[in-house]
XYZ file of C-alpha atoms in Angstrom:
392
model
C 1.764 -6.506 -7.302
C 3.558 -3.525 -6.095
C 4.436 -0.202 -7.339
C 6.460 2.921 -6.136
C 3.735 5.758 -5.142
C 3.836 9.552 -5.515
C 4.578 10.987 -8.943
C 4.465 9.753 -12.083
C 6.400 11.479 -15.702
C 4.432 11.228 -18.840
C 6.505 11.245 -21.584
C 6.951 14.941 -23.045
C 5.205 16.347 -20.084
C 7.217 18.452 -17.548
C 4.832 18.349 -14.735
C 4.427 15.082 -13.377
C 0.847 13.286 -12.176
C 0.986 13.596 -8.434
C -0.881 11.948 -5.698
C -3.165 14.009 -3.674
C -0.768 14.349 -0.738
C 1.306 16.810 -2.833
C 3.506 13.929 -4.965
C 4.682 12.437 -1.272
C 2.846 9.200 -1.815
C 2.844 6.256 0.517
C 6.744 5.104 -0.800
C 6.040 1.412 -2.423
C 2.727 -0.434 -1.827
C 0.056 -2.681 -3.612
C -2.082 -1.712 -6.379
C -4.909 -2.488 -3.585
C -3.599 -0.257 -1.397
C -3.332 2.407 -4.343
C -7.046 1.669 -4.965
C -7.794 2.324 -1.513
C -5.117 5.280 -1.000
C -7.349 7.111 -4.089
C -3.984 6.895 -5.454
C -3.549 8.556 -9.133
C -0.302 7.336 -9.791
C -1.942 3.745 -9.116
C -4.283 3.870 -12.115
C -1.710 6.014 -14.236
C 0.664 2.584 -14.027
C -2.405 0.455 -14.654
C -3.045 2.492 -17.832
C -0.003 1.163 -19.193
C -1.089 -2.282 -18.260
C -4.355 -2.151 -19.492
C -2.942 -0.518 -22.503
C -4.885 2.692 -24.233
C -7.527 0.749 -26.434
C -8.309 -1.147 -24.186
C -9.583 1.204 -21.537
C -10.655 3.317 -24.559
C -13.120 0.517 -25.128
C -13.941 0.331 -21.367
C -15.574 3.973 -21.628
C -17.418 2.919 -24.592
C -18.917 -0.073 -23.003
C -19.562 1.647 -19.859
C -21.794 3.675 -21.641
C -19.350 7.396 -21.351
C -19.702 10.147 -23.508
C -23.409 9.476 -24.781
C -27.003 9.958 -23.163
C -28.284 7.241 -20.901
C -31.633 7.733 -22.487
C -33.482 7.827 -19.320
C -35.967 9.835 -20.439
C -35.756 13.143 -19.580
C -35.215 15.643 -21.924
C -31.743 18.033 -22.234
C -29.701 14.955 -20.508
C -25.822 16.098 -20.609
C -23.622 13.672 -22.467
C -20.358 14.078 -21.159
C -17.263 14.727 -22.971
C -14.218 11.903 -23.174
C -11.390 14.077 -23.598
C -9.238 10.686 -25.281
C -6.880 12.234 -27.905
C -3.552 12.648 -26.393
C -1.059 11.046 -24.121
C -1.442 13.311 -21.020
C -6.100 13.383 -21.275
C -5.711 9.101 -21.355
C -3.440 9.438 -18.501
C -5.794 11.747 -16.562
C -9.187 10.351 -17.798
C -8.402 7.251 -15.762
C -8.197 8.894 -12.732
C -11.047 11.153 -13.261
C -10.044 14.448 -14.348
C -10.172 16.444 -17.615
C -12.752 14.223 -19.005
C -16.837 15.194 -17.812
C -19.392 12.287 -16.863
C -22.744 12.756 -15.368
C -23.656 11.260 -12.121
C -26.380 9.061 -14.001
C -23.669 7.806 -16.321
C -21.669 6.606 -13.338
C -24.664 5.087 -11.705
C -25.637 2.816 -15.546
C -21.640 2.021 -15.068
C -21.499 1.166 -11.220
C -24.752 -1.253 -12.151
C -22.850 -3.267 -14.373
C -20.343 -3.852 -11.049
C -23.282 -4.314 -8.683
C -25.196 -6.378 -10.775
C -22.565 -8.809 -11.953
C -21.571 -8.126 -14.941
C -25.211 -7.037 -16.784
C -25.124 -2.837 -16.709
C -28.759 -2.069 -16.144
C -30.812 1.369 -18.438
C -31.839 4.058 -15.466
C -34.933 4.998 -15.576
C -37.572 7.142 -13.667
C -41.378 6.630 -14.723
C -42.714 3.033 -13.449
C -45.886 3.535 -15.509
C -48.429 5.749 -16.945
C -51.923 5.187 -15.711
C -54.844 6.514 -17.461
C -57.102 8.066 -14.344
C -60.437 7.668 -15.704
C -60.126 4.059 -16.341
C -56.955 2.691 -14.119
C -55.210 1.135 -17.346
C -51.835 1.081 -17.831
C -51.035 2.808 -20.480
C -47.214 2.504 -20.666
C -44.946 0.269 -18.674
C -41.348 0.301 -18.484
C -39.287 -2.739 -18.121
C -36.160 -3.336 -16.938
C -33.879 -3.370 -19.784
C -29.935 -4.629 -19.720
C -27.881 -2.013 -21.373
C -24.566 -3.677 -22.347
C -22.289 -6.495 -20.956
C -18.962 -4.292 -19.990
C -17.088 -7.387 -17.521
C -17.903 -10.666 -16.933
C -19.692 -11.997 -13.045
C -16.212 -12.776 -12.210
C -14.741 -9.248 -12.295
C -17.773 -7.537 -11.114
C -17.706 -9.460 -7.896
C -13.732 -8.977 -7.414
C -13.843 -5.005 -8.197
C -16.947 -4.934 -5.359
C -14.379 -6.722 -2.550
C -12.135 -4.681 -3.498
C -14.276 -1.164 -3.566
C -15.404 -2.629 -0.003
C -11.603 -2.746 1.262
C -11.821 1.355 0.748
C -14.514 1.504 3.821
C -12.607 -1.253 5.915
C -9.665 -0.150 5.614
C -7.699 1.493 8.268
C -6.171 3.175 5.066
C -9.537 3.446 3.239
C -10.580 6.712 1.938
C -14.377 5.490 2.133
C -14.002 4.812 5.800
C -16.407 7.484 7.125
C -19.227 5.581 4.536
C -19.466 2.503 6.959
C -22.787 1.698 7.924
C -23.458 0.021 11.355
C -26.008 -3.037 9.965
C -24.725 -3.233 6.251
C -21.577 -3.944 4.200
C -20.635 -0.676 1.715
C -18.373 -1.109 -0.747
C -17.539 2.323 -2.840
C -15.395 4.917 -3.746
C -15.158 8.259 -2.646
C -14.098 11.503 -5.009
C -12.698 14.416 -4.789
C -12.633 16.817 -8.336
C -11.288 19.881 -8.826
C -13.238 22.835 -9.972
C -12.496 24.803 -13.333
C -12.402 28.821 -12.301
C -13.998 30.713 -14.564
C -12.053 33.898 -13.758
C -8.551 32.398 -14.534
C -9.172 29.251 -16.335
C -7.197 27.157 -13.994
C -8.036 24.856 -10.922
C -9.657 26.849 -8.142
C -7.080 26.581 -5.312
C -6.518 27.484 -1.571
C -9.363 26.555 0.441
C -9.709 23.805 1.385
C -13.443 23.182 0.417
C -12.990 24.222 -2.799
C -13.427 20.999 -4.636
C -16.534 18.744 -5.558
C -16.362 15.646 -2.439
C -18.400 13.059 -4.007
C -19.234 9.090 -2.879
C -21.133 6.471 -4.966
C -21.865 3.167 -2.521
C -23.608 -0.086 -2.918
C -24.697 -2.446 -0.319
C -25.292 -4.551 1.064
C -21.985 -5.539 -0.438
C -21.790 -9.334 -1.723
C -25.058 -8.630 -3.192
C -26.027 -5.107 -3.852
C -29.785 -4.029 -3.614
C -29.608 0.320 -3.575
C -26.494 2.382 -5.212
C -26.602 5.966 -3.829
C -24.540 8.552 -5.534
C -24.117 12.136 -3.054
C -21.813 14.993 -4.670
C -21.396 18.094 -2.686
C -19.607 21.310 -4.456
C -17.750 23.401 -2.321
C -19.600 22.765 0.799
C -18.892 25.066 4.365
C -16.870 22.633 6.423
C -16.761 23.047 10.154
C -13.691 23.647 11.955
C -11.852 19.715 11.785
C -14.053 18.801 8.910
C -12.987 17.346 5.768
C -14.790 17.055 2.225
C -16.135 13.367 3.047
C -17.950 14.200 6.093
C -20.562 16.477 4.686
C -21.156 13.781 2.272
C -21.390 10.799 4.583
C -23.746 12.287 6.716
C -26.246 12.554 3.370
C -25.036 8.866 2.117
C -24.696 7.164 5.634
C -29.212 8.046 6.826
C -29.735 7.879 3.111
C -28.548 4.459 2.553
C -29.381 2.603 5.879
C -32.894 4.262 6.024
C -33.237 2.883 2.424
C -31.991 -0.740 2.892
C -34.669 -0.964 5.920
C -37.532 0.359 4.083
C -36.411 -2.036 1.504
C -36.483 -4.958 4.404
C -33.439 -5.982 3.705
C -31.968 -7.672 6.181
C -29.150 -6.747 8.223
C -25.585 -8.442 7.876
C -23.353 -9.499 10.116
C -19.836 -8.025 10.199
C -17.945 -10.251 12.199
C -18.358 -14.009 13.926
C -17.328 -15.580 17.068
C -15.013 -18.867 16.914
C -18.289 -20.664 18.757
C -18.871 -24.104 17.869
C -21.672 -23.367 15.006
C -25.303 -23.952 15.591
C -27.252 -27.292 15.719
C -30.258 -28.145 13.836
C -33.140 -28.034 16.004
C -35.791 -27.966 13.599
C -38.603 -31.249 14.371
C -37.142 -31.622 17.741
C -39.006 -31.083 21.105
C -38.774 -27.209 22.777
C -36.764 -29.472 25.763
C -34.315 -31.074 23.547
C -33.734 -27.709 21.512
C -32.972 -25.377 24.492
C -30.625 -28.446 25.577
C -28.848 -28.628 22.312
C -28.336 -24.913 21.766
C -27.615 -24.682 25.345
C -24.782 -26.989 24.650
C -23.529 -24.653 21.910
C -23.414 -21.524 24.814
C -26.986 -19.958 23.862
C -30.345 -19.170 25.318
C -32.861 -19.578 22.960
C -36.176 -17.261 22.451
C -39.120 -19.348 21.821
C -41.796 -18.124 19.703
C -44.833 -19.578 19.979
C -46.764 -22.204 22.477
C -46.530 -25.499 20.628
C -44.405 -28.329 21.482
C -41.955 -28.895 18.402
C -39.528 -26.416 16.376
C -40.554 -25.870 13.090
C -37.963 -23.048 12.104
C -35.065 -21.606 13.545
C -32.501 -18.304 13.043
C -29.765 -17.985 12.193
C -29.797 -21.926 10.437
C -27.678 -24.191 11.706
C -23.986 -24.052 10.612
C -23.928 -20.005 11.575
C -21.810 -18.737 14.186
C -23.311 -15.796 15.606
C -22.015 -12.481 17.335
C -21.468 -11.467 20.860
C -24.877 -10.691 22.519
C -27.165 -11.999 19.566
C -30.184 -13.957 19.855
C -31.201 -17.544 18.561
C -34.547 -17.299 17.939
C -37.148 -20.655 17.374
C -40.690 -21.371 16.347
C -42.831 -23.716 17.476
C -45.979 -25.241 15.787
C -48.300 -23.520 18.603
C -49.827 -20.579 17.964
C -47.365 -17.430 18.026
C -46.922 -14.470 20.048
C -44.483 -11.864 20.111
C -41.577 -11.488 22.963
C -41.165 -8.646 24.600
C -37.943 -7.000 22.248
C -36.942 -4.132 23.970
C -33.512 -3.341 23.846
C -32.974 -5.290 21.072
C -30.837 -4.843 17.808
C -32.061 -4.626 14.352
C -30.686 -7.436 13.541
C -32.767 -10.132 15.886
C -35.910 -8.322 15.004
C -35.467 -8.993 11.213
C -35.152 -12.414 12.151
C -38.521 -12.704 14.408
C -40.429 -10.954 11.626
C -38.951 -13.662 8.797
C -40.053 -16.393 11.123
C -43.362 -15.044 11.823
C -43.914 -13.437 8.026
C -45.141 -10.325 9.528
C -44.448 -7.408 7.286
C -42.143 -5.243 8.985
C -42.015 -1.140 9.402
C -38.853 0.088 11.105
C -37.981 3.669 12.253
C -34.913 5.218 14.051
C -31.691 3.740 14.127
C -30.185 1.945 17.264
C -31.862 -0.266 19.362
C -35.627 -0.883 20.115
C -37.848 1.373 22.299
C -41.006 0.672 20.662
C -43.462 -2.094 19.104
C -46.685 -1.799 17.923
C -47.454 -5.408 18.837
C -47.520 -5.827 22.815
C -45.605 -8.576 24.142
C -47.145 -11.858 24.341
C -50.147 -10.569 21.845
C -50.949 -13.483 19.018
C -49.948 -12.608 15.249
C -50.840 -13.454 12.306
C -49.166 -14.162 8.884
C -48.627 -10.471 6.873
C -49.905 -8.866 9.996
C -47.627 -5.183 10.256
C -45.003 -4.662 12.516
C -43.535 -1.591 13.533
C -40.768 -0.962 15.314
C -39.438 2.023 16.702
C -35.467 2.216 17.370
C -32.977 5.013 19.141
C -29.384 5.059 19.763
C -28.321 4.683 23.073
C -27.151 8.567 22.872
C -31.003 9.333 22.093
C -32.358 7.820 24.816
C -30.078 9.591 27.281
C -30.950 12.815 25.599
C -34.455 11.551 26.232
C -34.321 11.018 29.871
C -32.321 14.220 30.710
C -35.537 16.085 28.646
């Protein structure tokens, strides 16, 4: 559905709700494109849609305006500011109202866990040290039901469209081995002095960004706000906080193992199954299908392969297959994250990776026999490192 971007009248109020490019808008576009535009005027038209009860009850369920109970004492409430016309209008957007950034976590978990919005909370357990008995234990503990699966998954596509969008304000939050989908923030800040918006600088704001990923089926949600941060000549609010989310984030996800995805696919015929066939007849067949296999392993017959069969792959990646010999490790120099993650799930080592980029290091020689849940580490640079490197 469309709508006509830029300002929008309140009734009784002079001053109309602008979008952030001074009321100019982008003339008529989607609602997506509103979404992805940060576009106020977007959710002051869906307000009307959605009616004000409704969304009233939204902030309720989301768990707004009351503790999280996380378990730390003096935790900040919020305040819904949710009595007249104009604060429902500007609550939807984000302004006027207060939220802490643990509040919008419990709230984004409902999104990224489809549906079911999860309690924070921050001690595991409480060991007694004399004995090594748990004493307390917490559990994970559902906190309310806000959407159903259905609208959890279609508001994470469509927070994803902000990063991949040419037109995206979340497009500096992309991360090179993982889908992000998010929304980035920019609040104004109350002056104490005057009582109005601080205005004029350009940094004078609070730049914010709360991601999930990997996107279809979120494992880590990382919230970064930074107030009033010293931008560099050509910076902009987001970048300070993208280069905190971005390391943050991807480090994260790969201490977490979690493996890689793949962004795009090539219109290649899709992989055979070569799983109980010969080594011979498997390099044949994937041969056929325009790869050159890696073979793991000295046996005679394929026991596993990556990616399955039915995957297309990506320019440049490698098929990689297991035989019932005994394994050793190939020489993976050079190689991407991505076809690492898949000799260490076809090998069950336990994996340790460092550095982003491609690999310089392994702490497994080449052609050296492994064993299941042996560790693996890996050592990665960027191809801008290793330059730096060589010139040192």
């Amino acid at each position: 559905e469309l709508y006509e971007s830029g300002k929008y009248y309140v009734d009784k109020v002079p001053q109309p709700i602008k979008d952030y490019n001074y009321g100019n808008g982008w003339g008529t576009i989607s609602y997506l494109e509103g979404v992805q535009h940060s576009s106020n005027v977007a959710f002051a038209n869906l307000l009307d849609k959605l009616g004000f009860e409704t969304f009233g009850n939204y902030l309720n369920d989301f768990g707004f305006g009351k503790p999280t109970g996380v378990g730390l004492p003096n935790e900040a409430e919020g305040s819904i500011l949710y009595h007249y016309p104009i604060e429902k209008y500007t609550t939807i957007f984000g302004q006027g109202t207060t939220v802490t950034p643990l509040q919008m976590i419990q709230a984004e978990s409902a999104i990224a866990n489809d549906g079911k919005m999860m309690k924070p909370y921050v001690i595991s357990k409480v060991v007694d040290p004399n004995t090594n008995k748990v004493v307390k234990e917490t559990k994970p503990e559902v906190a309310g039901n806000p959407i159903t699966k259905e609208s959890a998954q279609k508001t994470r596509e469509y927070l994803e469209t902000t990063v991949t969008s040419p037109e995206g304000t979340g497009a500096r939050f992309a991360l090179d081995d993982y889908r992000v989908s998010g929304k980035s923030g920019t609040a104004q800040i109350p002056d104490p002095a005057t009582g109005r918006y601080k205005s004029g600088a350009t940094n004078n704001y609070l730049f914010s960004f709360m991601g999930m990923a990997p996107a279809d089926d979120p494992e880590l949600i990382v919230y970064v706000g930074i107030q009033e941060p010293e931008l560099k000549e050509g910076e902009i609010g987001s970048d300070p906080v993208a280069a905190v989310f971005k390391p943050v984030m991807q480090n994260s996800l790969k201490y977490l193992n979690i493996k890689p995805q793949e962004k795009v696919t090539l219109k290649k015929s899709s992989l055979p199954d070569v799983k109980d066939l010969s080594v011979k007849e498997a390099k044949a067949e994937l041969e056929k299908a325009g790869v050159e296999p890696i073979i793991l392993g000295k046996g005679s017959t394929v026991t596993k392969q990556s990616p399955p069969s039915g995957d297309k792959i990506l320019e440049g990646e490698r098929v990689i297959i297991k035989t019932d010999g005994e394994t050793t490790l190939p020489d993976m120099t050079g190689w991407s994250i991505r076809d690492v993650f898949k000799v260490a799930g076809l090998t069950d080592l336990k994996l340790k990776v460092e550095g982003n980029g491609y690999v310089v290091k392994q702490s497994i020689k080449a052609g050296t026999k492994v064993k299941e849940g042996q560790a693996l580490e890996v050592t990665f640079k960027t191809p801008q490192e290793q330059m730096e490197k060589k010139k040192e």
